CSV table of C-alpha atoms in Angstrom, one decimal:
chain,number,residue,atom,x,y,z
A,771,MET,CA,10.8,11.6,42.5
A,772,LYS,CA,8.1,9.0,43.4
A,773,ASN,CA,8.7,5.4,42.6
A,774,TYR,CA,5.5,5.2,40.6
A,775,VAL,CA,3.3,7.2,38.3
A,776,ILE,CA,-0.4,6.4,37.9
A,777,LEU,CA,-2.8,7.7,35.2
A,778,ASN,CA,-6.3,7.2,34.0
A,779,VAL,CA,-6.3,7.4,30.3
A,780,VAL,CA,-9.1,8.6,28.0
A,781,ASN,CA,-8.7,7.4,24.5
A,782,GLU,CA,-8.6,10.2,22.0
A,783,GLY,CA,-7.3,8.8,18.7
A,784,ARG,CA,-3.7,8.5,19.8
A,785,VAL,CA,-2.3,8.8,23.3
A,786,GLU,CA,1.4,8.5,24.0
A,787,LEU,CA,2.4,7.3,27.5
A,788,HIS,CA,6.2,7.6,27.5
A,789,ASP,CA,6.4,11.0,29.0
A,790,GLN,CA,3.2,10.9,31.0
A,791,LEU,CA,4.3,7.7,32.8
A,792,GLY,CA,8.0,8.5,32.8
A,793,LEU,CA,8.9,5.3,31.0
A,794,THR,CA,12.5,4.3,30.6
A,795,GLY,CA,12.3,0.9,29.0
A,796,ALA,CA,9.3,1.2,26.7
A,797,GLU,CA,7.1,3.6,24.7
A,798,ILE,CA,3.4,2.7,24.8
A,799,SER,CA,0.7,4.3,22.7
A,800,ILE,CA,-3.1,3.8,22.6
A,801,ASN,CA,-4.5,4.2,19.1
A,802,THR,CA,-7.9,4.1,17.5
A,803,LEU,CA,-8.6,4.0,13.8
A,804,PRO,CA,-12.2,4.8,12.7
A,805,ALA,CA,-14.0,2.3,10.4
A,806,GLY,CA,-12.5,2.4,6.9
A,807,VAL,CA,-9.3,4.2,8.0
A,808,GLY,CA,-5.7,2.9,8.0
A,809,VAL,CA,-2.4,4.3,9.1
A,810,PRO,CA,-1.4,6.3,6.0
A,811,PHE,CA,2.1,4.8,5.6
A,812,VAL,CA,4.2,1.6,5.9
A,813,HIS,CA,6.9,1.7,8.6
A,814,TYR,CA,9.6,-0.5,10.2
A,815,HIS,CA,12.0,0.1,13.1
A,816,LYS,CA,15.8,0.4,13.4
A,817,THR,CA,16.0,-1.4,16.7
A,818,ASN,CA,12.6,-1.6,18.4
A,819,GLU,CA,10.4,-4.7,18.7
A,820,GLU,CA,6.7,-3.8,18.7
A,821,ILE,CA,4.0,-5.6,20.5
A,822,TYR,CA,0.4,-4.9,19.6
A,823,TYR,CA,-2.7,-5.7,21.7
A,824,VAL,CA,-6.1,-5.1,20.1
A,825,PHE,CA,-8.6,-4.3,22.9
A,826,ASP,CA,-11.6,-3.3,20.8
A,827,GLY,CA,-13.0,-3.6,17.3
A,828,LYS,CA,-11.5,-5.3,14.3
A,829,GLY,CA,-9.4,-4.8,11.3
A,830,TYR,CA,-6.2,-6.1,9.6
A,831,VAL,CA,-2.5,-5.5,9.4
A,832,VAL,CA,-0.3,-6.0,6.4
A,833,ILE,CA,3.2,-7.3,7.4
A,834,ASP,CA,5.7,-7.7,4.6
A,835,LYS,CA,2.8,-7.7,2.2
A,836,GLU,CA,0.9,-10.5,4.0
A,837,LYS,CA,-2.6,-9.5,5.3
A,838,LEU,CA,-3.6,-10.7,8.7
A,839,GLU,CA,-7.1,-10.3,10.3
A,840,ILE,CA,-7.0,-9.0,13.8
A,841,ALA,CA,-9.8,-8.3,16.4
A,842,ALA,CA,-10.3,-7.6,20.1
A,843,GLY,CA,-8.1,-10.1,22.0
A,844,SER,CA,-5.3,-10.3,19.4
A,845,TRP,CA,-1.7,-10.0,20.5
A,846,LEU,CA,1.0,-9.5,17.9
A,847,ARG,CA,4.8,-9.3,18.1
A,848,ILE,CA,6.5,-7.7,15.1
A,849,ALA,CA,10.3,-7.8,14.6
A,850,PRO,CA,12.0,-4.5,14.0
A,851,GLU,CA,12.7,-5.0,10.3
A,852,ALA,CA,9.2,-6.1,9.3
A,853,ARG,CA,7.2,-3.6,7.2
A,854,ARG,CA,3.8,-3.0,8.8
A,855,GLN,CA,0.6,-1.1,8.2
A,856,PHE,CA,-2.6,-1.2,10.3
A,857,PHE,CA,-6.2,-0.7,9.1
A,858,ALA,CA,-9.6,-0.7,10.7
A,859,SER,CA,-12.2,-2.8,8.9
A,860,ASN,CA,-14.7,-1.1,6.7
A,861,ASP,CA,-17.6,-1.6,9.2
A,862,ALA,CA,-15.9,-1.2,12.5
A,863,SER,CA,-13.2,0.8,14.2
A,864,ILE,CA,-10.1,-0.8,15.8
A,865,SER,CA,-8.4,0.2,19.0
A,866,TYR,CA,-5.0,-1.1,20.0
A,867,VAL,CA,-2.1,-0.6,22.4
A,868,CYS,CA,1.3,-0.5,20.8
A,869,ILE,CA,4.4,-1.2,23.0
A,870,GLN,CA,7.8,-0.4,21.7
A,871,VAL,CA,10.9,-1.9,23.4
A,872,LYS,CA,14.5,-2.3,22.3
A,873,GLY,CA,15.0,-5.7,20.6
A,874,ASN,CA,17.0,-8.1,22.7
A,875,SER,CA,17.1,-5.8,25.6
A,876,LEU,CA,15.4,-8.0,28.2
A,877,GLU,CA,18.0,-9.9,30.3
A,878,GLY,CA,15.9,-11.6,32.9
A,879,TYR,CA,12.3,-11.5,34.0
A,880,THR,CA,9.9,-12.8,36.7
A,881,MET,CA,11.9,-15.6,38.5
A,882,THR,CA,15.3,-14.2,37.6
A,883,ASP,CA,14.6,-10.5,38.1
A,884,ALA,CA,11.9,-10.3,40.8
A,885,VAL,CA,12.8,-10.5,44.5
A,886,VAL,CA,10.0,-11.6,46.9
A,887,GLU,CA,10.1,-10.1,50.4
B,379,MET,CA,11.5,-17.7,11.3
B,380,LYS,CA,8.6,-15.3,10.5
B,381,ASN,CA,8.9,-11.7,11.3
B,382,TYR,CA,5.7,-11.8,13.4
B,383,VAL,CA,3.8,-13.9,15.9
B,384,ILE,CA,0.0,-13.5,16.4
B,385,LEU,CA,-2.1,-14.9,19.2
B,386,ASN,CA,-5.6,-14.8,20.5
B,387,VAL,CA,-5.4,-15.0,24.2
B,388,VAL,CA,-8.1,-16.4,26.5
B,389,ASN,CA,-7.6,-15.1,30.0
B,390,GLU,CA,-7.2,-17.9,32.6
B,391,GLY,CA,-5.9,-16.4,35.8
B,392,ARG,CA,-2.4,-15.8,34.6
B,393,VAL,CA,-1.1,-16.0,31.0
B,394,GLU,CA,2.6,-15.3,30.2
B,395,LEU,CA,3.3,-14.2,26.7
B,396,HIS,CA,7.1,-14.1,26.5
B,397,ASP,CA,7.6,-17.5,25.0
B,398,GLN,CA,4.3,-17.7,23.1
B,399,LEU,CA,5.1,-14.4,21.3
B,400,GLY,CA,8.9,-14.9,21.2
B,401,LEU,CA,9.5,-11.5,22.9
B,402,THR,CA,13.0,-10.3,23.2
B,403,GLY,CA,12.6,-6.9,24.8
B,404,ALA,CA,9.7,-7.5,27.3
B,405,GLU,CA,7.8,-10.0,29.3
B,406,ILE,CA,4.0,-9.5,29.3
B,407,SER,CA,1.5,-11.3,31.5
B,408,ILE,CA,-2.2,-11.1,31.8
B,409,ASN,CA,-3.5,-11.6,35.3
B,410,THR,CA,-6.9,-11.8,37.0
B,411,LEU,CA,-7.4,-11.8,40.8
B,412,PRO,CA,-10.9,-12.8,42.0
B,413,ALA,CA,-12.8,-10.5,44.4
B,414,GLY,CA,-11.2,-10.4,47.8
B,415,VAL,CA,-7.9,-12.0,46.6
B,416,GLY,CA,-4.5,-10.4,46.5
B,417,VAL,CA,-1.1,-11.5,45.3
B,418,PRO,CA,0.2,-13.4,48.3
B,419,PHE,CA,3.6,-11.6,48.5
B,420,VAL,CA,5.3,-8.3,48.1
B,421,HIS,CA,8.0,-8.1,45.4
B,422,TYR,CA,10.4,-5.7,43.7
B,423,HIS,CA,12.8,-6.1,40.8
B,424,LYS,CA,16.5,-6.1,40.3
B,425,THR,CA,16.5,-4.2,37.0
B,426,ASN,CA,13.0,-4.3,35.4
B,427,GLU,CA,10.6,-1.5,35.2
B,428,GLU,CA,7.0,-2.7,35.4
B,429,ILE,CA,4.0,-1.1,33.6
B,430,TYR,CA,0.5,-2.2,34.6
B,431,TYR,CA,-2.7,-1.6,32.7
B,432,VAL,CA,-6.0,-2.5,34.4
B,433,PHE,CA,-8.5,-3.5,31.7
B,434,ASP,CA,-11.3,-4.8,33.9
B,435,GLY,CA,-12.6,-4.6,37.4
B,436,LYS,CA,-11.1,-2.7,40.3
B,437,GLY,CA,-8.9,-3.1,43.3
B,438,TYR,CA,-5.8,-1.5,44.8
B,439,VAL,CA,-2.1,-1.7,44.9
B,440,VAL,CA,0.2,-1.1,47.8
B,441,ILE,CA,3.5,0.5,46.7
B,442,ASP,CA,6.1,1.2,49.4
B,443,LYS,CA,3.3,0.9,52.0
B,444,GLU,CA,1.1,3.5,50.2
B,445,LYS,CA,-2.3,2.3,49.1
B,446,LEU,CA,-3.6,3.4,45.7
B,447,GLU,CA,-7.0,2.7,44.3
B,448,ILE,CA,-7.0,1.3,40.7
B,449,ALA,CA,-9.7,0.4,38.2
B,450,ALA,CA,-10.3,-0.3,34.5
B,451,GLY,CA,-8.4,2.3,32.6
B,452,SER,CA,-5.6,2.8,35.1
B,453,TRP,CA,-2.0,2.8,33.8
B,454,LEU,CA,0.8,2.6,36.3
B,455,ARG,CA,4.6,2.7,36.0
B,456,ILE,CA,6.5,1.2,38.9
B,457,ALA,CA,10.3,1.6,39.3
B,458,PRO,CA,12.3,-1.5,39.9
B,459,GLU,CA,13.1,-0.9,43.5
B,460,ALA,CA,9.5,-0.1,44.6
B,461,ARG,CA,7.9,-2.8,46.8
B,462,ARG,CA,4.5,-3.7,45.3
B,463,GLN,CA,1.5,-5.9,46.0
B,464,PHE,CA,-1.8,-6.0,44.0
B,465,PHE,CA,-5.3,-6.8,45.4
B,466,ALA,CA,-8.7,-7.2,43.9
B,467,SER,CA,-11.4,-5.2,45.8
B,468,ASN,CA,-13.7,-7.2,48.1
B,469,ASP,CA,-16.7,-6.9,45.7
B,470,ALA,CA,-15.1,-7.1,42.3
B,471,SER,CA,-12.3,-9.0,40.5
B,472,ILE,CA,-9.5,-7.1,38.8
B,473,SER,CA,-7.8,-8.0,35.5
B,474,TYR,CA,-4.5,-6.3,34.4
B,475,VAL,CA,-1.7,-6.6,32.0
B,476,CYS,CA,1.8,-6.4,33.4
B,477,ILE,CA,4.7,-5.4,31.1
B,478,GLN,CA,8.3,-6.0,32.3
B,479,VAL,CA,11.1,-4.2,30.5
B,480,LYS,CA,14.7,-3.5,31.5
B,481,GLY,CA,14.9,-0.1,33.1
B,482,ASN,CA,16.7,2.6,31.0
B,483,SER,CA,16.9,0.2,28.0
B,484,LEU,CA,14.9,2.3,25.5
B,485,GLU,CA,17.3,4.4,23.4
B,486,GLY,CA,14.9,5.9,20.8
B,487,TYR,CA,11.3,5.5,19.8
B,488,THR,CA,8.8,6.5,17.2
B,489,MET,CA,10.4,9.5,15.4
B,490,THR,CA,14.0,8.4,16.1
B,491,ASP,CA,13.5,4.6,15.7
B,492,ALA,CA,10.8,4.3,13.1
B,493,VAL,CA,11.5,4.5,9.3
B,494,VAL,CA,8.6,5.4,7.0
B,495,GLU,CA,8.7,3.9,3.5
């Protein structure tokens, strides 16, 4: 198997990259909610930390009943146990990347994990 | 401590989000290389899988001596042991997100890790 996988992704509502990229330490999805639309349920995670990056549009997220405005450029880390629900604003869609990783799984990074040749 | 951290990030060459977001399962950096510039060294990782997302511009990456063209929209998974080096093209800068996660650390995701309320 090659040491890399490369993709060019066209956004189509929801794209899941785990299998396409052969990921072993994360799941990544690309999501778009049309204006006025929200994810139709509240969810939390058993073990996974979620990191959200809004790359287009605007909307809001409700975390443990607190409402937070988000827009292109927003980065958000949500602990596994937090109850969350994402919504587009009424007058604009929102597009975001969601990265799922196992909480407390990272042991080292950059200076302690990378080797320069 | 709150169950979330939210940031609005201004790109300034290299921004590291691990400490700012309080990440426990990933390190994420946002990087820009000006036109004609490359990362000045080749590197690999001891244990971390890297996932790259090019969100602006174009350039190329050399992985184990193979040259791959990349541009806005490219997603790339690189195994820990692969030797890698990123470059902007000669006529355009390149901006990308780099996500580091421990290889083989993800146990479940989405349907097996999320709980809907």
